[in-house]
mmCIF file of C-alpha atoms in Angstrom:
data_model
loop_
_atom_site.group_PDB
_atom_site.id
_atom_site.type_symbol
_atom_site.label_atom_id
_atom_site.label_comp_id
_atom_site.label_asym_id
_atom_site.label_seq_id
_atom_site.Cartn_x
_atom_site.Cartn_y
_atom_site.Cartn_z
ATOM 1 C CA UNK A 1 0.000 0.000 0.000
ATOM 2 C CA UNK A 2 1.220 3.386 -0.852
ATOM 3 C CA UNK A 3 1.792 5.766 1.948
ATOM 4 C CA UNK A 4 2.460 9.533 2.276
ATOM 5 C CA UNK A 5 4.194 10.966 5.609
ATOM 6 C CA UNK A 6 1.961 14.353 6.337
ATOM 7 C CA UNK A 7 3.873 16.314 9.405
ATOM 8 C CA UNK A 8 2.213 19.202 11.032
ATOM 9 C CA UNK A 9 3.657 22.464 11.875
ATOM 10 C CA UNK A 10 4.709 21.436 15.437
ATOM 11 C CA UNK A 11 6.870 18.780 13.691
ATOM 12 C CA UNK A 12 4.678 15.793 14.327
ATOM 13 C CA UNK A 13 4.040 12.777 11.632
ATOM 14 C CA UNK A 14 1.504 11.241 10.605
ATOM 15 C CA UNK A 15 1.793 8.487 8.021
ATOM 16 C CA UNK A 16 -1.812 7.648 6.015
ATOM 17 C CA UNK A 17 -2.531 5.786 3.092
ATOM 18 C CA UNK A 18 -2.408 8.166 -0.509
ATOM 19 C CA UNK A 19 -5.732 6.468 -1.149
ATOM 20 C CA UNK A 20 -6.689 8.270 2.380
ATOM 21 C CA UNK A 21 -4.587 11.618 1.597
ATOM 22 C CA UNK A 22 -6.021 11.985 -1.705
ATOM 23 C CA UNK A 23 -9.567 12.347 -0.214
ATOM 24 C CA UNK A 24 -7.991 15.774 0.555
ATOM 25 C CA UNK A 25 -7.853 18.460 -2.703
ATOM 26 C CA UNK A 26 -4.660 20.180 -1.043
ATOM 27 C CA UNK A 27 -2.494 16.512 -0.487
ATOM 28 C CA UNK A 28 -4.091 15.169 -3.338
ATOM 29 C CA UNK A 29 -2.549 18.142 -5.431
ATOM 30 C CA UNK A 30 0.989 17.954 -3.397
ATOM 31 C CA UNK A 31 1.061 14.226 -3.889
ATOM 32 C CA UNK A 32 0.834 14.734 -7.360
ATOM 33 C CA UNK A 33 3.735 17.560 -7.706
ATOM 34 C CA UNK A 34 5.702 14.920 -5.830
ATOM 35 C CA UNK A 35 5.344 12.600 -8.312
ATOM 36 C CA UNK A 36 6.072 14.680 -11.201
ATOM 37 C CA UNK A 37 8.485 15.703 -9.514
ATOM 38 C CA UNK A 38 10.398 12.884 -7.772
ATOM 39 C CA UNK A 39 12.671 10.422 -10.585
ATOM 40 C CA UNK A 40 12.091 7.258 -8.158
ATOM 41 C CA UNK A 41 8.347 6.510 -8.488
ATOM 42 C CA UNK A 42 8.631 4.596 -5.235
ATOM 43 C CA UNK A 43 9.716 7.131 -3.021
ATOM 44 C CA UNK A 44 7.387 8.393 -0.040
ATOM 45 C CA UNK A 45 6.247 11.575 -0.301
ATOM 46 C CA UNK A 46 6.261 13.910 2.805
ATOM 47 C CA UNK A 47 4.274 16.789 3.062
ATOM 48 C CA UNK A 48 4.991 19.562 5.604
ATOM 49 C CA UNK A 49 1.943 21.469 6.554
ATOM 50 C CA UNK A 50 2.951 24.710 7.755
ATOM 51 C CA UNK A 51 -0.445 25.719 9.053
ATOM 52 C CA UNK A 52 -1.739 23.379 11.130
ATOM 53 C CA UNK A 53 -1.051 21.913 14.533
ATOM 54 C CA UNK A 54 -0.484 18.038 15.522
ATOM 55 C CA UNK A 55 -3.934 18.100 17.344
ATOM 56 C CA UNK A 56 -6.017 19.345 14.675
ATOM 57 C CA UNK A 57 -4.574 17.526 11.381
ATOM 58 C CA UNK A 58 -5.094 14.506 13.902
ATOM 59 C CA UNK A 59 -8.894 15.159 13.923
ATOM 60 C CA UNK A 60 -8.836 16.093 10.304
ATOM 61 C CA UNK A 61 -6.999 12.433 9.154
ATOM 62 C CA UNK A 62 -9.566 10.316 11.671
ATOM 63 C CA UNK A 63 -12.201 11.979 9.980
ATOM 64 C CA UNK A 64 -11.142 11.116 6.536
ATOM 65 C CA UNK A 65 -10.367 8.050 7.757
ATOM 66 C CA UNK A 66 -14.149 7.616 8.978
ATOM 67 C CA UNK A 67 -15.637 8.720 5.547
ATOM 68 C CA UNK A 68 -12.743 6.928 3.467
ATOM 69 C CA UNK A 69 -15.905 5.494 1.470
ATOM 70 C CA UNK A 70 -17.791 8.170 0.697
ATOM 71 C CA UNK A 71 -18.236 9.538 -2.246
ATOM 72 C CA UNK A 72 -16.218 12.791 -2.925
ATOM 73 C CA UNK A 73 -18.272 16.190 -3.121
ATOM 74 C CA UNK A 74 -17.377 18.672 -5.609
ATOM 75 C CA UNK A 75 -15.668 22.043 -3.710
ATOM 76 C CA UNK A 76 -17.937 23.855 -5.793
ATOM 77 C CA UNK A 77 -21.549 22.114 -4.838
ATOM 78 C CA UNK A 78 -24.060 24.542 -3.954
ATOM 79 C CA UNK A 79 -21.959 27.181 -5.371
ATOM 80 C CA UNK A 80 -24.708 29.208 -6.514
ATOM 81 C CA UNK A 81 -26.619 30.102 -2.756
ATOM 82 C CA UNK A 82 -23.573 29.473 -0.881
ATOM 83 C CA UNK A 83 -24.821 26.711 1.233
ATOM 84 C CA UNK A 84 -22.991 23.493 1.954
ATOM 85 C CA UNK A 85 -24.366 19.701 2.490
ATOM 86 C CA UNK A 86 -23.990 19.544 6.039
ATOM 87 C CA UNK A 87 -27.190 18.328 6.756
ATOM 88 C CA UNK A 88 -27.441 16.057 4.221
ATOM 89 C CA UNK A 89 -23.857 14.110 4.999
ATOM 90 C CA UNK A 90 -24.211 14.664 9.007
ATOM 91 C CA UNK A 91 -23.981 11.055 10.249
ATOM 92 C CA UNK A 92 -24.535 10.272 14.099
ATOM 93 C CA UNK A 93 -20.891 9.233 13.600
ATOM 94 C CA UNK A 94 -19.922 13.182 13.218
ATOM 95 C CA UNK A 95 -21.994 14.263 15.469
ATOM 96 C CA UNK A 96 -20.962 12.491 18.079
ATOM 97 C CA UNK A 97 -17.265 13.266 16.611
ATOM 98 C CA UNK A 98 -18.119 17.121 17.160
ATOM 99 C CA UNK A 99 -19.929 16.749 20.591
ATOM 100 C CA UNK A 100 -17.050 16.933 23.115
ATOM 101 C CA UNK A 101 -14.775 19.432 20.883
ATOM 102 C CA UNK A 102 -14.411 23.587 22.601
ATOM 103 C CA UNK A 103 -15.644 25.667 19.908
ATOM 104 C CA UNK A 104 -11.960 26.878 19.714
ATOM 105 C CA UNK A 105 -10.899 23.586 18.247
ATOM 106 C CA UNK A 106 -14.227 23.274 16.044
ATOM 107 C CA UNK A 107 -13.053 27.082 14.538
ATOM 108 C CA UNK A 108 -9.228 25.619 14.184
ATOM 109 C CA UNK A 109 -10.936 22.308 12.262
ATOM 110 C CA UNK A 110 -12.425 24.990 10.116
ATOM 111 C CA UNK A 111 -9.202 26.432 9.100
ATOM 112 C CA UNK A 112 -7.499 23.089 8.651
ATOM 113 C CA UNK A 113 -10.485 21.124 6.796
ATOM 114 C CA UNK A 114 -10.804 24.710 4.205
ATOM 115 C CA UNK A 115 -6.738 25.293 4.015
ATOM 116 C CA UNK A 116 -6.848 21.087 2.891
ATOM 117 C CA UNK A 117 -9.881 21.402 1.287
ATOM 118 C CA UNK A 118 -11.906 18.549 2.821
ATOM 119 C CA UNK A 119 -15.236 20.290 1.928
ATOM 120 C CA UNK A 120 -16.986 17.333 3.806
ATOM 121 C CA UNK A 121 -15.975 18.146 7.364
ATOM 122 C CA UNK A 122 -15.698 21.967 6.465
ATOM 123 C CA UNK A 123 -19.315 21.931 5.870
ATOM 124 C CA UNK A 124 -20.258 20.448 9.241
ATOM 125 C CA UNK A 125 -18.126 22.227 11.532
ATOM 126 C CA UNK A 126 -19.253 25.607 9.453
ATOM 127 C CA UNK A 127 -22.861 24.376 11.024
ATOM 128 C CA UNK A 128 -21.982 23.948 13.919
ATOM 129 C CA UNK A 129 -20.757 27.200 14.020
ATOM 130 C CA UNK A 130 -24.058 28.944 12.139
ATOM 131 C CA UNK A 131 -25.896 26.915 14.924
ATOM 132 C CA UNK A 132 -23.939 29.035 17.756
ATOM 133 C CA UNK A 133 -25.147 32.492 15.876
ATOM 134 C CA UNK A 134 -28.542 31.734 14.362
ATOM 135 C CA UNK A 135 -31.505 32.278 16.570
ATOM 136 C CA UNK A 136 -29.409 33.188 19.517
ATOM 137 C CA UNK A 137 -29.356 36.332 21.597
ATOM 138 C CA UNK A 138 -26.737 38.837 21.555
ATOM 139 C CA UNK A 139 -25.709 37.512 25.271
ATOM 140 C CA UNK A 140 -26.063 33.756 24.416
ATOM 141 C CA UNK A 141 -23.442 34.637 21.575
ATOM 142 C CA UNK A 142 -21.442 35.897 24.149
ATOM 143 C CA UNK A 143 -21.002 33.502 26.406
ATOM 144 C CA UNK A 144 -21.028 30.021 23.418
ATOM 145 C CA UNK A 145 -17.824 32.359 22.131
ATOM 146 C CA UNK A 146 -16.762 33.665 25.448
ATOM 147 C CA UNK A 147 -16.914 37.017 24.753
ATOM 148 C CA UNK A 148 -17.429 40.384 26.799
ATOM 149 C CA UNK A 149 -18.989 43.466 25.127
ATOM 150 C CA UNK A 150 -16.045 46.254 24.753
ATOM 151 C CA UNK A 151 -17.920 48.832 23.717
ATOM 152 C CA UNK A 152 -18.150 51.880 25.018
ATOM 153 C CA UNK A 153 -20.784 54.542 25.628
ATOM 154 C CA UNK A 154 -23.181 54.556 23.095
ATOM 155 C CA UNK A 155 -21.179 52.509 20.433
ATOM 156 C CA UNK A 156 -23.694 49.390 20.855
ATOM 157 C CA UNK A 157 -26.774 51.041 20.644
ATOM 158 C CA UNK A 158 -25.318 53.752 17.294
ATOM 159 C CA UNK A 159 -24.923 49.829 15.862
ATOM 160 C CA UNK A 160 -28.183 48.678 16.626
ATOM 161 C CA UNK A 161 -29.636 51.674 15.004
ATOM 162 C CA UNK A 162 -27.426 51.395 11.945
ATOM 163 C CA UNK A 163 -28.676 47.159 11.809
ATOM 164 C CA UNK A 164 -32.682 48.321 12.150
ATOM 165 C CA UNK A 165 -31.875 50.634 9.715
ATOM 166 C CA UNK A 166 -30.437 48.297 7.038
ATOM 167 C CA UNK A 167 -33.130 45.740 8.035
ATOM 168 C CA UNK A 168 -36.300 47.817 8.254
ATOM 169 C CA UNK A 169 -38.937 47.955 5.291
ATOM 170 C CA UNK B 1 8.441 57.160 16.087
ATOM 171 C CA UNK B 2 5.631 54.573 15.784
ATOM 172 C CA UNK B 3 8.268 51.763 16.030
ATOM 173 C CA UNK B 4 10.119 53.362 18.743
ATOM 174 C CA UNK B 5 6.502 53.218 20.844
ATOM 175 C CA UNK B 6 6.520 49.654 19.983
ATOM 176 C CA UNK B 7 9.593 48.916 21.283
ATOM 177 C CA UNK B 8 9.177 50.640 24.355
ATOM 178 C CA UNK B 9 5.590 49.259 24.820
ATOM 179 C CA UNK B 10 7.211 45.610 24.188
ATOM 180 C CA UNK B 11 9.857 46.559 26.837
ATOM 181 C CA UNK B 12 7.001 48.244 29.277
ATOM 182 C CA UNK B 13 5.816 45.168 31.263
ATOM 183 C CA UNK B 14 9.494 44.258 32.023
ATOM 184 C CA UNK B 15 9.777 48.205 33.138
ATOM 185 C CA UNK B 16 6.682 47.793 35.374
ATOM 186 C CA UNK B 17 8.028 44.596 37.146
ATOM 187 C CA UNK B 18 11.372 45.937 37.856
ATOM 188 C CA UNK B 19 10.339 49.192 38.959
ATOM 189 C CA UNK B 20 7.861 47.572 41.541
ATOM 190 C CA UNK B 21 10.512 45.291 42.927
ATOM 191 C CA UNK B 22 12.934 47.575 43.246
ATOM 192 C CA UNK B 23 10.675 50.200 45.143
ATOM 193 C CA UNK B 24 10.049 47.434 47.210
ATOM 194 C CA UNK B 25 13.439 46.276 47.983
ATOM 195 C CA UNK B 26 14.133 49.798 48.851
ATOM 196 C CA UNK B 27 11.777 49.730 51.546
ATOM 197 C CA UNK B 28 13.155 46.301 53.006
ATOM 198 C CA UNK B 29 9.966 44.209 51.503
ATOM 199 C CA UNK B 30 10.658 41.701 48.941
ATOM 200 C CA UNK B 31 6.797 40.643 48.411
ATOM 201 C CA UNK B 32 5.103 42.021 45.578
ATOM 202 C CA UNK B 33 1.409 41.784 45.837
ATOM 203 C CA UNK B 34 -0.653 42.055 42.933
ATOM 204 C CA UNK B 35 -2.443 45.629 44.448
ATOM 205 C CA UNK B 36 1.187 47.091 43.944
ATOM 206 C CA UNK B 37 1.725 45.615 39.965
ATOM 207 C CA UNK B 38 -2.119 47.588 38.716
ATOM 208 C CA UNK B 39 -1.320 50.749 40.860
ATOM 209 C CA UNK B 40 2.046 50.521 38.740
ATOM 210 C CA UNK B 41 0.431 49.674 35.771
ATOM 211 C CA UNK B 42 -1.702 52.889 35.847
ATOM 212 C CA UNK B 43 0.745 54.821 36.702
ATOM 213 C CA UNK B 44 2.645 53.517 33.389
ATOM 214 C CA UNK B 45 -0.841 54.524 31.839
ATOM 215 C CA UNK B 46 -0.893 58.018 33.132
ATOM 216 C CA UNK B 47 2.897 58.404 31.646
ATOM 217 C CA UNK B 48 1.894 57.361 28.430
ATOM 218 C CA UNK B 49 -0.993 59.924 28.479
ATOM 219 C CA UNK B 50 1.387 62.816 29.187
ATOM 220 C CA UNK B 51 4.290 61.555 26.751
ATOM 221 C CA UNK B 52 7.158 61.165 28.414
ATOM 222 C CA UNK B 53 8.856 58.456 27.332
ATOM 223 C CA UNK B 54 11.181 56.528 29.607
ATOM 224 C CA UNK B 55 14.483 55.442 27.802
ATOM 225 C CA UNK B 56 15.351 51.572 28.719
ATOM 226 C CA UNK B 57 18.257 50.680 29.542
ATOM 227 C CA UNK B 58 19.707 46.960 29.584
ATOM 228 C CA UNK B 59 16.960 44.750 28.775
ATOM 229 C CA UNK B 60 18.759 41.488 29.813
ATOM 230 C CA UNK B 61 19.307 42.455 33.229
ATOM 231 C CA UNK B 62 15.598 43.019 33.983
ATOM 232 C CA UNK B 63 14.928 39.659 32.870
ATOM 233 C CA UNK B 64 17.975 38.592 35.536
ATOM 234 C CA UNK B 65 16.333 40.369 37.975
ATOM 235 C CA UNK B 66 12.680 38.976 37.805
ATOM 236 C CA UNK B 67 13.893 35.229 37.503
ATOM 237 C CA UNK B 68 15.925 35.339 40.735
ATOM 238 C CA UNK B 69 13.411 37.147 43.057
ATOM 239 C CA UNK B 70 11.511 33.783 41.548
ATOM 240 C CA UNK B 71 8.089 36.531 40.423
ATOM 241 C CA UNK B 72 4.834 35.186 40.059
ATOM 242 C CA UNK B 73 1.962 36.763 37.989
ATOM 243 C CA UNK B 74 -1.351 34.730 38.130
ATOM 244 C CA UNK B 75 -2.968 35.599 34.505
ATOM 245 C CA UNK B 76 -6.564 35.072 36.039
ATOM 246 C CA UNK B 77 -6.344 37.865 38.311
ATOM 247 C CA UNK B 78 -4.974 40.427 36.109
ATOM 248 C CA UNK B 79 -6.250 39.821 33.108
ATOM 249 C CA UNK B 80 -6.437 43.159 31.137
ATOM 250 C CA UNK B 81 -2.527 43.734 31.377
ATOM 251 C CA UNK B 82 -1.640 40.008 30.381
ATOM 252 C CA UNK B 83 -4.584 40.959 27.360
ATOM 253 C CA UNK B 84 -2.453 44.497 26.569
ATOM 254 C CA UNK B 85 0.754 42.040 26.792
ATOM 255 C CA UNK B 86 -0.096 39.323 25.073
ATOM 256 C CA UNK B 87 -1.409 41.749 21.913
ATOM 257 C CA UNK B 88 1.980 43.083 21.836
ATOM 258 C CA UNK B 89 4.224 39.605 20.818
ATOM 259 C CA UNK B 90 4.649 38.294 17.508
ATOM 260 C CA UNK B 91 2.856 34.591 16.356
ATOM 261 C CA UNK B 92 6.324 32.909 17.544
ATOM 262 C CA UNK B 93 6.545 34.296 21.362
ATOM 263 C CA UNK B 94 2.804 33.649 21.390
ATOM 264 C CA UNK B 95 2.862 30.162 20.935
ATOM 265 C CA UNK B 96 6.160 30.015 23.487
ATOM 266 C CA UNK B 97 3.673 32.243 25.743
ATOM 267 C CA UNK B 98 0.923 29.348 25.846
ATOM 268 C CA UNK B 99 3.174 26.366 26.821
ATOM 269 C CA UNK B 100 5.024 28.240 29.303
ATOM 270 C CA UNK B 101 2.785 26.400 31.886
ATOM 271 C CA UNK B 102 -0.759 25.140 32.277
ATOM 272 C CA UNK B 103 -1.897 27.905 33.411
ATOM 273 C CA UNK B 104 -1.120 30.179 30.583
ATOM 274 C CA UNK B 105 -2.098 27.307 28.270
ATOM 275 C CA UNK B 106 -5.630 27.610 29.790
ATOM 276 C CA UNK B 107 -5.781 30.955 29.646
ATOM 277 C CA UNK B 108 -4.474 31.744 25.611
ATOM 278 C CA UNK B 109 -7.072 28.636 25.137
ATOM 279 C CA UNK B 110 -9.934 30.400 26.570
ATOM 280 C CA UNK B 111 -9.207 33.351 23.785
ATOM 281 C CA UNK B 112 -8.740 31.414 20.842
ATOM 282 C CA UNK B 113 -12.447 31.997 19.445
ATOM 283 C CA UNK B 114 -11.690 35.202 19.742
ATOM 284 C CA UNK B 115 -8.376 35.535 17.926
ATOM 285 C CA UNK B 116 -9.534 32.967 15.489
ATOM 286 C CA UNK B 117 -13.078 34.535 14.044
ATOM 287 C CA UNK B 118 -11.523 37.193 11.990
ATOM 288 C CA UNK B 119 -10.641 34.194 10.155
ATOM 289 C CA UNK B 120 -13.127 31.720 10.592
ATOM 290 C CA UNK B 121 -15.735 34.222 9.507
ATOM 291 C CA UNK B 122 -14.988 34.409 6.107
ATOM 292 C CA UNK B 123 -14.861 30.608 5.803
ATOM 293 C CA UNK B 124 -18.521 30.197 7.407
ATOM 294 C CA UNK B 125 -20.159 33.038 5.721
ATOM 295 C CA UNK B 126 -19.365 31.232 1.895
ATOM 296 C CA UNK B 127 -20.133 27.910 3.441
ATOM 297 C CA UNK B 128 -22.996 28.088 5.488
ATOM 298 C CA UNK B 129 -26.204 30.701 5.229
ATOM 299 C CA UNK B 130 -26.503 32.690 7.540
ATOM 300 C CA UNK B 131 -29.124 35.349 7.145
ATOM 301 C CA UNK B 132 -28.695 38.808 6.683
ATOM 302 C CA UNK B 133 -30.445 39.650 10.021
ATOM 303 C CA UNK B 134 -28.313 37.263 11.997
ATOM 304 C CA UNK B 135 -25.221 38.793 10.712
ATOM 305 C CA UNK B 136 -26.098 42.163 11.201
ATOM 306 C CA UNK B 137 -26.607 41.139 14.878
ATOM 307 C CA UNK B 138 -23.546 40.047 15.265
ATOM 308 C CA UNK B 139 -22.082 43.801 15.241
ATOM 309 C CA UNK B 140 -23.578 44.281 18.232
ATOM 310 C CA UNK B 141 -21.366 41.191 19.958
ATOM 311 C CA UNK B 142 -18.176 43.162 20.461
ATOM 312 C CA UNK B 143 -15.881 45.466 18.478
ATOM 313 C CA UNK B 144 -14.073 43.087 16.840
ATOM 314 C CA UNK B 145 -16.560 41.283 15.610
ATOM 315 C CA UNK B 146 -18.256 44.695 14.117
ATOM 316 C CA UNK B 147 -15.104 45.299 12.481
ATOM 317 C CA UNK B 148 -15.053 41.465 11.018
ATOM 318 C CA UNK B 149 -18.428 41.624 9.824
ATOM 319 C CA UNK B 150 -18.092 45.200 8.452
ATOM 320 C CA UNK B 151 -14.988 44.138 6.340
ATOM 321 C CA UNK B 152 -17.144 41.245 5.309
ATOM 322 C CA UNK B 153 -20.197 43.399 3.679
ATOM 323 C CA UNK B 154 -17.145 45.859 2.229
ATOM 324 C CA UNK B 155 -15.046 42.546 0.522
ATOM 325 C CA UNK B 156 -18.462 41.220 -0.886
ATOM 326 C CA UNK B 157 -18.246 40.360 -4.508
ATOM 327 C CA UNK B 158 -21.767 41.910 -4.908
ATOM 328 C CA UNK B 159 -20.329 45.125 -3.874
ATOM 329 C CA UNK B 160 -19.134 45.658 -7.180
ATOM 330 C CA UNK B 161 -22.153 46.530 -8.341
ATOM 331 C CA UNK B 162 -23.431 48.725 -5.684
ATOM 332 C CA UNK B 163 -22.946 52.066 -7.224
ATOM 333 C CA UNK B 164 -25.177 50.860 -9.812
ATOM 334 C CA UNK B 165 -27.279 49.654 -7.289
ATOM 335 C CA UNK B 166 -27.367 52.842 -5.443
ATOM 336 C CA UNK B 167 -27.890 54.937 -8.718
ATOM 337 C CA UNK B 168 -30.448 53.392 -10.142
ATOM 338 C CA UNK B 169 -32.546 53.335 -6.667
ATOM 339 C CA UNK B 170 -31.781 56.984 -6.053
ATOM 340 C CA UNK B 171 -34.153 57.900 -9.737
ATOM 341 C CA UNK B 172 -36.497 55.866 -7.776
ATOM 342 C CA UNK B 173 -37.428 58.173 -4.581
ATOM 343 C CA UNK B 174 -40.459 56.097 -3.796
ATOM 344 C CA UNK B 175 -38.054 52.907 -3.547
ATOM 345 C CA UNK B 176 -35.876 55.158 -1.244
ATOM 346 C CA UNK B 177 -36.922 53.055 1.776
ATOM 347 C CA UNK B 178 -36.478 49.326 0.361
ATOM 348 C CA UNK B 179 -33.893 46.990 1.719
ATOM 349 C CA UNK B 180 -31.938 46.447 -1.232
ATOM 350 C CA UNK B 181 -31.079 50.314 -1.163
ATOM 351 C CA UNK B 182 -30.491 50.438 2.386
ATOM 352 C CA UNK B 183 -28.363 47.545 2.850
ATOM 353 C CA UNK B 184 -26.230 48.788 -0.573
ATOM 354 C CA UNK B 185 -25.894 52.052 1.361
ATOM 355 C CA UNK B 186 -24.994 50.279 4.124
ATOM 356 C CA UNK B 187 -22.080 47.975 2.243
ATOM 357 C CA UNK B 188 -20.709 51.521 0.691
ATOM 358 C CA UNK B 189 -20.372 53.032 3.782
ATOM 359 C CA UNK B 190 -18.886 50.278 5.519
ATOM 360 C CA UNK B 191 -16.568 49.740 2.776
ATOM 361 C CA UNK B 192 -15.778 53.665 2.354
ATOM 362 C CA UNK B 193 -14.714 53.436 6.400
ATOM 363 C CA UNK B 194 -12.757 50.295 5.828
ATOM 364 C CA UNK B 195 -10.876 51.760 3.124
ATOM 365 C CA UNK B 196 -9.980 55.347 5.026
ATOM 366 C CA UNK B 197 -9.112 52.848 8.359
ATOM 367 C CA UNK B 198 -6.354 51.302 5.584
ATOM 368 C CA UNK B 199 -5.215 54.102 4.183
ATOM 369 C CA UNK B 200 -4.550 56.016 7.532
ATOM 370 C CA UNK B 201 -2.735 52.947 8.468
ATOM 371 C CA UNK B 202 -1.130 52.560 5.100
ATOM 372 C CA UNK B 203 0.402 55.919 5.328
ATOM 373 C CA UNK B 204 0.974 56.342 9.191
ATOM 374 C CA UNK B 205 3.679 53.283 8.741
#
């Protein structure tokens, strides 16, 4: 089986399948310079990503590692109203993958699954995300991002003015 | 001069902690409570206000100085100046910042969706759908995010065509009060501030 040796930017490796890697548009793409690349066809590639911590591309790979068989969704799916297929590829599997993560990690697994372009998992943690915002109060935002209010005087009622304006009919 | 306030305000914590435990040595104490490091901190404040500038002088000693008196500064109860500190380092000393100990860890964890949703927000706004209502609420969260969101509405690809927009609407004065001219309106202003914020900064470096 042929392998590829992805190390994250705190110097840890990982080594996956290409099979698995290639489920990924950004290591499918580096693979592929490697190859045209490299003379011996049987030489391991290793790809250094710069961006992303040990932790997170860890999450990343056992996620693409738990939809190994799916099929592969275009990056540019629902391109015309913006809106991903999170609910329709949301297993129990990645919920329950999602459950115990800080919302800190969830927005780093954003980061990581659009910089590798595993549209997949970017769409669900994206919802989980809109699900923190939508329908929520102002304070309830707050305290699901841990947040305090820094503004001053009247700087947060001059922006609710400026939103009713926008909004208003 | 706008780097030489950076390198002073990099250098000011280490000025604060020195000057504390000195004062204090002076005066035969060698505890330094947490009461004395805000008063000092203030005081720093109030010297900023009126502009003197204090010169520093040998940087490595300070750092000498702080390790053998074996200084402690708990982040949780002083959490504005470690905020004002932590703004002040590069990516690299942040990340040596965080694993310093578990403590600090925790506390550079708790900010993360903060720092991150600058970036993050641009990523979820082409993914998901959020509607326009919920993201004009979110200006109201904190400043930051008002400024994210703002820069958001200003970057939109459908500003392009808001002059157009705008134009056409304006021959129109009985559509004068429809969404679609107040949120263009809305995008051009928002963009028009983003762009003078840039250029200020652009050509204060």
């Amino acid at each position: 089986m042929a392998l590829v040796r992805v190390i994250s930017s705190d110097g840890a490796a990982f080594l996956v399948s290409q099979r698995l890697a290639k489920r990924s548009g950004k290591l499918k793409t580096e693979i592929e310079t490697f190859r045209k690349s490299s003379d011996n066809s049987e030489a391991q590639p290793e790809i250094r990503i710069v961006t992303i911590r040990a932790e997170i591309l860890r999450l990343v790979l056992q996620w693409l590692q738990q939809h190994q068989n799916d099929p592969v969704l275009p990056a540019n799916q629902n391109e015309q109203d913006g809106r991903g297929d999170a609910e329709m590829g949301q297993s129990q599997w990645d919920r329950d993958f999602l459950a115990p993560m800080d919302l800190g990690i969830v927005m780093e697994l954003i980061l990581a699954a659009n910089h590798l372009e595993v549209k997949g998992l970017l769409d669900i943690t994206c919802k989980l995300v809109e699900s923190k915002i939508t329908g929520r109060t102002v304070d309830e935002i707050r305290t699901a991002f841990k947040l305090k209010s820094d503004f001053k005087g009247n700087e947060e009622e001059q922006t609710r003015l400026e939103n009713r304006w926008c909004v208003e009919n | 001069m706008k780097s030489l306030h950076l390198k002073i305000d990099r250098t000011m914590s280490y000025l604060i902690k020195e000057r504390v435990m000195r004062d204090k040595s002076d005066q035969g104490d060698d505890s330094v409570t947490l009461a004395d490091l805000v008063l000092a901190y203030e005081k720093n404040l109030s010297v900023k206000k009126e502009g003197r500038i204090e010169e520093p002088a040998s940087f490595e000693t300070r750092m000498e100085n702080v390790e053998v008196a074996g200084y402690h500064f708990p982040a949780d109860n002083l959490t504005e100046v470690w905020l004002n500190i932590f703004e002040k380092l590069d990516a690299k000393d942040k990340i040596t910042f965080s694993k310093t100990c578990g403590e600090w860890h925790d506390w550079v964890a708790s900010k993360r969706t903060s720092f991150l949703f600058s970036e993050v927000l641009p990523v979820v706004a082409l993914t998901s759908n959020l509607p326009v209502k919920e993201l004009l609420n979110c200006r109201t969260i904190c400043k930051s995010w008002s400024r994210d969101f703002n820069l958001l509405y200003a970057a939109h690809p459908s500003h392009f065509r808001l002059e157009s927009v705008i134009g056409a609407l304006e021959n129109k004065i009985w559509e004068f009060n429809t969404t679609d001219y107040r949120m263009a309106r809305f995008k051009r202003e928002s963009y028009n501030s983003v762009l003078k914020n840039f250029c200020f900064n652009k050509y204060d470096k």
